[in-house]
């Protein structure tokens, strides 16, 4: 049981490393603005509640990728910082967490949420705000309908 879990975390970390390493190409960023020393990304995961095992796997994979990217010099010299919210797998909590990540924490991108219901709850918000959302687990077909940022 543990071996498949570790394998999943490593695969997720590799995908995350590739996504954030390609950040400049995807968003056509030239250089990190002078004086910007960190790029904030958010994570929304069920760290408590019925899906907490999957949520902790997501968090571990993201932390592994962030550490790897930072150890290799960051992105254009800017280090990644991770802001984590526990949504307990409840859509209303996911919306609250996404609003705080976008409007208070000023993140550049969000990873999560874990379930399709939670992802659908923030679909409109991330698209209207232009915040990229990487959802490694949620798979409902409606998630990808007309979404430029998911």
Coordinates of C-alpha atoms in Angstrom, one line a residue:
X1 CA 0.0 0.0 0.0
X2 CA 2.8 2.5 0.9
X3 CA 4.8 1.8 -2.3
X4 CA 1.9 2.8 -4.7
X5 CA 1.3 5.9 -2.5
X6 CA 5.0 7.0 -2.7
X7 CA 5.0 6.3 -6.5
X8 CA 1.9 8.5 -6.9
X9 CA 3.5 11.3 -4.8
X10 CA 6.7 11.1 -6.9
X11 CA 4.7 11.2 -10.2
X12 CA 2.7 14.2 -9.0
X13 CA 5.9 16.0 -7.9
X14 CA 7.5 15.4 -11.3
X15 CA 4.5 16.8 -13.0
X16 CA 4.4 19.8 -10.7
X17 CA 8.1 20.5 -11.3
X18 CA 7.6 20.4 -15.0
X19 CA 4.6 22.8 -14.8
X20 CA 6.3 25.4 -12.7
X21 CA 9.5 25.1 -14.6
X22 CA 7.6 26.0 -17.7
X23 CA 5.9 28.9 -16.0
X24 CA 7.7 31.5 -18.0
X25 CA 6.7 29.9 -21.3
X26 CA 3.1 29.3 -20.4
X27 CA 2.4 32.8 -19.2
X28 CA 4.9 34.5 -21.5
X29 CA 6.7 36.1 -18.6
X30 CA 10.0 37.7 -19.6
X31 CA 11.9 38.1 -16.3
X32 CA 11.0 38.1 -12.7
X33 CA 10.3 41.8 -11.9
X34 CA 13.2 43.5 -10.1
X35 CA 12.8 43.0 -6.4
X36 CA 10.4 40.1 -6.6
X37 CA 12.0 37.4 -4.5
X38 CA 9.1 35.0 -4.2
X39 CA 6.3 33.6 -6.2
X40 CA 3.4 32.5 -4.0
X41 CA 1.3 29.5 -4.9
X42 CA -1.6 28.1 -3.0
X43 CA -2.7 24.6 -2.1
X44 CA -6.2 23.7 -1.2
X45 CA -6.5 20.1 0.1
X46 CA -8.6 18.1 2.6
X47 CA -6.0 17.9 5.4
X48 CA -8.8 16.8 7.8
X49 CA -12.0 15.0 7.1
X50 CA -12.8 11.8 5.1
X51 CA -10.2 12.5 2.3
X52 CA -7.4 13.6 4.5
X53 CA -5.1 10.8 3.4
X54 CA -5.3 12.0 -0.2
X55 CA -5.0 15.6 0.9
X56 CA -1.8 14.9 2.8
X57 CA -0.4 13.0 -0.2
X58 CA -1.1 16.1 -2.4
X59 CA 0.5 18.4 0.2
X60 CA 3.6 16.2 0.5
X61 CA 4.0 16.1 -3.3
X62 CA 3.6 19.8 -3.7
X63 CA 6.1 20.5 -0.8
X64 CA 8.6 18.1 -2.5
X65 CA 8.3 19.9 -5.8
X66 CA 8.5 23.4 -4.2
X67 CA 11.6 22.4 -2.3
X68 CA 13.2 20.9 -5.5
X69 CA 12.5 24.0 -7.5
X70 CA 13.8 26.3 -4.8
X71 CA 17.0 24.2 -4.4
X72 CA 17.7 24.6 -8.1
X73 CA 17.4 28.4 -8.0
X74 CA 13.7 29.0 -8.2
X75 CA 12.0 30.5 -11.2
X76 CA 14.0 33.3 -12.8
X77 CA 15.7 33.7 -9.4
X78 CA 12.4 34.0 -7.4
X79 CA 11.8 31.3 -4.8
X80 CA 8.4 29.6 -4.5
X81 CA 6.4 29.9 -1.3
X82 CA 3.5 27.7 -0.5
X83 CA 0.3 28.9 1.2
X84 CA -1.8 25.9 2.4
X85 CA -5.5 25.8 3.2
X86 CA -7.5 22.8 4.6
X87 CA -10.9 22.7 3.0
X88 CA -12.0 19.4 4.7
X89 CA -13.4 18.4 1.3
X90 CA -16.3 20.8 1.7
X91 CA -17.1 23.0 -1.3
X92 CA -18.0 26.0 0.8
X93 CA -14.7 25.8 2.5
X94 CA -12.9 25.5 -0.8
X95 CA -14.6 28.7 -2.1
X96 CA -13.5 30.5 1.1
X97 CA -10.0 29.2 0.8
X98 CA -9.7 30.2 -2.9
X99 CA -11.0 33.7 -2.2
X100 CA -8.4 34.1 0.6
X101 CA -5.6 32.8 -1.6
X102 CA -6.5 35.1 -4.5
X103 CA -7.6 38.3 -2.7
X104 CA -5.5 38.2 0.6
X105 CA -2.5 36.0 -0.1
X106 CA -2.2 37.2 -3.8
X107 CA -1.1 33.8 -5.2
X108 CA 0.0 33.3 -8.8
X109 CA -1.6 29.9 -9.1
X110 CA -3.5 27.3 -7.0
X111 CA -3.1 23.6 -6.7
X112 CA -6.1 21.5 -5.8
X113 CA -8.7 21.0 -4.7
X114 CA -9.0 17.2 -4.2
X115 CA -12.6 16.4 -5.2
X116 CA -14.6 17.3 -8.3
X117 CA -17.3 18.9 -6.2
X118 CA -14.8 21.3 -4.6
X119 CA -13.2 22.0 -7.9
X120 CA -16.5 22.8 -9.5
X121 CA -17.3 25.2 -6.6
X122 CA -14.3 27.4 -7.5
X123 CA -14.4 27.0 -11.3
X124 CA -16.1 30.4 -12.0
X125 CA -13.9 32.3 -9.4
X126 CA -10.5 31.2 -10.8
X127 CA -11.6 31.8 -14.4
X128 CA -13.0 35.2 -13.7
X129 CA -9.8 36.2 -11.7
X130 CA -7.5 34.6 -14.3
X131 CA -5.7 32.4 -11.7
X132 CA -4.4 29.1 -13.0
X133 CA -5.7 26.1 -11.1
X134 CA -3.9 22.8 -11.3
X135 CA -6.2 20.0 -10.1
X136 CA -4.3 16.7 -9.8
X137 CA -7.2 14.5 -8.7
X138 CA -10.6 16.0 -9.6
X139 CA -11.8 14.6 -12.9
X140 CA -15.5 15.6 -13.5
X141 CA -16.0 16.3 -17.2
X142 CA -17.6 19.7 -16.4
X143 CA -14.3 20.9 -14.9
X144 CA -12.8 21.4 -18.3
X145 CA -15.8 22.9 -20.1
X146 CA -14.8 26.4 -21.3
X147 CA -12.0 26.9 -18.7
X148 CA -8.9 28.7 -19.8
X149 CA -7.3 28.6 -16.3
X150 CA -8.0 25.0 -15.1

